[in-house]
Tab-separated table of C-alpha atoms in Angstrom:
chain	number	residue	atom	x	y	z
G	1	MET	CA	-108.359	76.821	-61.506
G	2	ASP	CA	-110.347	75.448	-64.410
G	3	VAL	CA	-113.645	73.626	-64.767
G	4	TYR	CA	-114.145	71.503	-67.891
G	5	TYR	CA	-117.664	70.460	-68.915
G	6	ASN	CA	-119.222	68.058	-71.397
G	7	ALA	CA	-122.971	67.303	-71.283
G	8	ASP	CA	-122.430	63.586	-71.933
G	9	PHE	CA	-119.590	63.143	-69.413
G	10	GLY	CA	-119.972	65.742	-66.662
G	11	SER	CA	-117.210	67.980	-65.285
G	12	THR	CA	-113.652	67.933	-64.089
G	13	VAL	CA	-112.618	70.557	-61.541
G	14	CYS	CA	-108.881	71.198	-61.679
G	15	PRO	CA	-106.829	73.023	-59.035
G	16	GLN	CA	-103.614	74.640	-60.266
G	17	THR	CA	-100.269	75.915	-59.055
G	18	THR	CA	-97.218	77.404	-60.738
G	19	VAL	CA	-94.061	75.716	-61.980
G	20	GLY	CA	-90.987	76.844	-60.032
G	21	ASN	CA	-90.208	80.535	-60.405
G	22	THR	CA	-92.311	80.896	-63.544
G	23	PRO	CA	-95.825	82.178	-64.223
G	24	MET	CA	-96.656	78.872	-65.960
G	25	ARG	CA	-99.733	77.205	-64.446
G	26	VAL	CA	-100.110	73.441	-64.114
G	27	VAL	CA	-102.971	71.233	-62.911
G	28	ILE	CA	-102.313	69.452	-59.627
G	29	GLU	CA	-103.994	66.615	-57.756
G	30	PRO	CA	-106.635	66.002	-56.677
G	31	VAL	CA	-108.800	66.638	-59.746
G	32	ALA	CA	-112.503	66.264	-58.931
G	33	VAL	CA	-114.554	64.276	-61.422
G	34	LEU	CA	-118.290	64.959	-61.369
G	35	ARG	CA	-120.170	62.547	-63.603
G	36	LYS	CA	-123.190	63.517	-65.700
G	37	GLY	CA	-126.143	64.498	-63.508
G	38	PHE	CA	-124.051	66.077	-60.720
G	39	THR	CA	-125.784	68.543	-58.406
G	40	GLU	CA	-125.114	72.266	-58.080
G	41	THR	CA	-124.049	71.588	-54.489
G	42	ALA	CA	-121.485	69.001	-55.593
G	43	LEU	CA	-120.091	71.427	-58.182
G	44	GLY	CA	-119.906	74.258	-55.638
G	45	GLU	CA	-118.115	72.073	-53.095
G	46	ALA	CA	-115.633	70.854	-55.721
G	47	ILE	CA	-114.924	74.433	-56.845
G	48	LEU	CA	-114.370	75.657	-53.276
G	49	ALA	CA	-112.023	72.730	-52.554
G	50	ALA	CA	-110.069	73.370	-55.779
G	51	LEU	CA	-109.793	77.096	-55.034
G	52	GLU	CA	-108.404	76.318	-51.576
G	53	ARG	CA	-105.970	73.741	-53.001
G	54	SER	CA	-104.850	76.238	-55.665
G	55	ARG	CA	-104.363	78.947	-53.041
G	56	THR	CA	-102.287	76.785	-50.682
G	57	ALA	CA	-100.322	74.524	-53.039
G	58	PRO	CA	-96.605	75.262	-53.271
G	59	PRO	CA	-95.036	75.666	-56.715
G	60	VAL	CA	-93.884	72.421	-58.300
G	61	PRO	CA	-90.201	72.184	-59.267
G	62	LYS	CA	-90.906	71.009	-62.831
G	63	VAL	CA	-93.663	69.449	-64.872
G	64	ASP	CA	-93.428	65.691	-64.759
G	65	LYS	CA	-94.124	64.073	-68.138
G	66	GLY	CA	-97.207	62.286	-66.799
G	67	ALA	CA	-98.381	65.087	-64.501
G	68	GLY	CA	-101.236	67.327	-65.422
G	69	ARG	CA	-102.858	64.875	-67.840
G	70	PHE	CA	-106.153	65.279	-66.034
G	71	TRP	CA	-108.187	64.851	-69.230
G	72	GLN	CA	-107.303	61.156	-69.384
G	73	VAL	CA	-109.896	60.468	-66.647
G	74	THR	CA	-112.462	61.092	-69.416
G	75	GLY	CA	-111.045	58.290	-71.563
G	76	ILE	CA	-109.577	60.745	-74.081
G	77	LYS	CA	-105.842	60.320	-74.645
G	78	GLY	CA	-104.834	63.719	-76.095
G	79	PHE	CA	-105.575	67.248	-74.951
G	80	ALA	CA	-106.469	68.515	-78.449
G	81	ALA	CA	-109.193	65.862	-78.784
G	82	PHE	CA	-110.351	66.616	-75.230
G	83	SER	CA	-110.631	70.357	-75.921
G	84	ARG	CA	-112.850	69.688	-78.968
G	85	LYS	CA	-115.405	68.014	-76.684
G	86	PHE	CA	-115.159	69.971	-73.411
G	87	GLN	CA	-115.936	73.600	-72.620
G	88	CYS	CA	-113.580	75.366	-70.210
G	89	VAL	CA	-114.307	77.955	-67.534
G	90	ARG	CA	-111.408	79.627	-65.693
G	91	ILE	CA	-112.033	80.728	-62.111
G	92	ASP	CA	-109.569	83.064	-60.396
G	93	ALA	CA	-109.935	84.316	-56.831
G	94	ARG	CA	-109.060	87.980	-56.383
G	95	GLY	CA	-109.463	88.363	-52.643
G	96	PRO	CA	-113.184	87.898	-51.895
G	97	VAL	CA	-114.111	88.279	-55.603
G	98	LEU	CA	-114.189	85.445	-58.127
G	99	LYS	CA	-113.347	86.231	-61.742
G	100	ILE	CA	-115.085	83.687	-63.983
G	101	VAL	CA	-114.332	83.540	-67.708
G	102	LYS	CA	-115.442	81.043	-70.341
G	103	LEU	CA	-112.386	80.210	-72.433
G	104	ILE	CA	-112.600	79.716	-76.198
G	105	ARG	CA	-110.789	76.848	-77.924
G	106	ASP	CA	-107.928	77.889	-80.206
G	107	THR	CA	-107.150	76.090	-83.483
G	108	ASP	CA	-104.059	74.483	-81.864
G	109	GLY	CA	-106.267	72.691	-79.313
G	110	GLY	CA	-105.573	75.002	-76.371
G	111	TYR	CA	-108.076	77.369	-74.815
């Protein structure tokens, strides 16, 4: 799962699953939106809920053209523009251990 943060907006907490029989990850609903000024408790609860959703969600058969456009809740239409403004942290559960990595934006707009 990923957490995206911008000081002026707040955060989006995005659960993920895989697409079919591929390793490709895709964001699934519900995406939690925490507006500027959110509490640590609210962030922790959103992360735990997204981890559980990511752990239990079945693979999706294919990526729908409109699916996974979670960044549009911020008012930004394209992912490249979104990634210029938001930092990304990836959180992976490995049993009882969480692996947390800050992702760096690539020149193509991805992290």
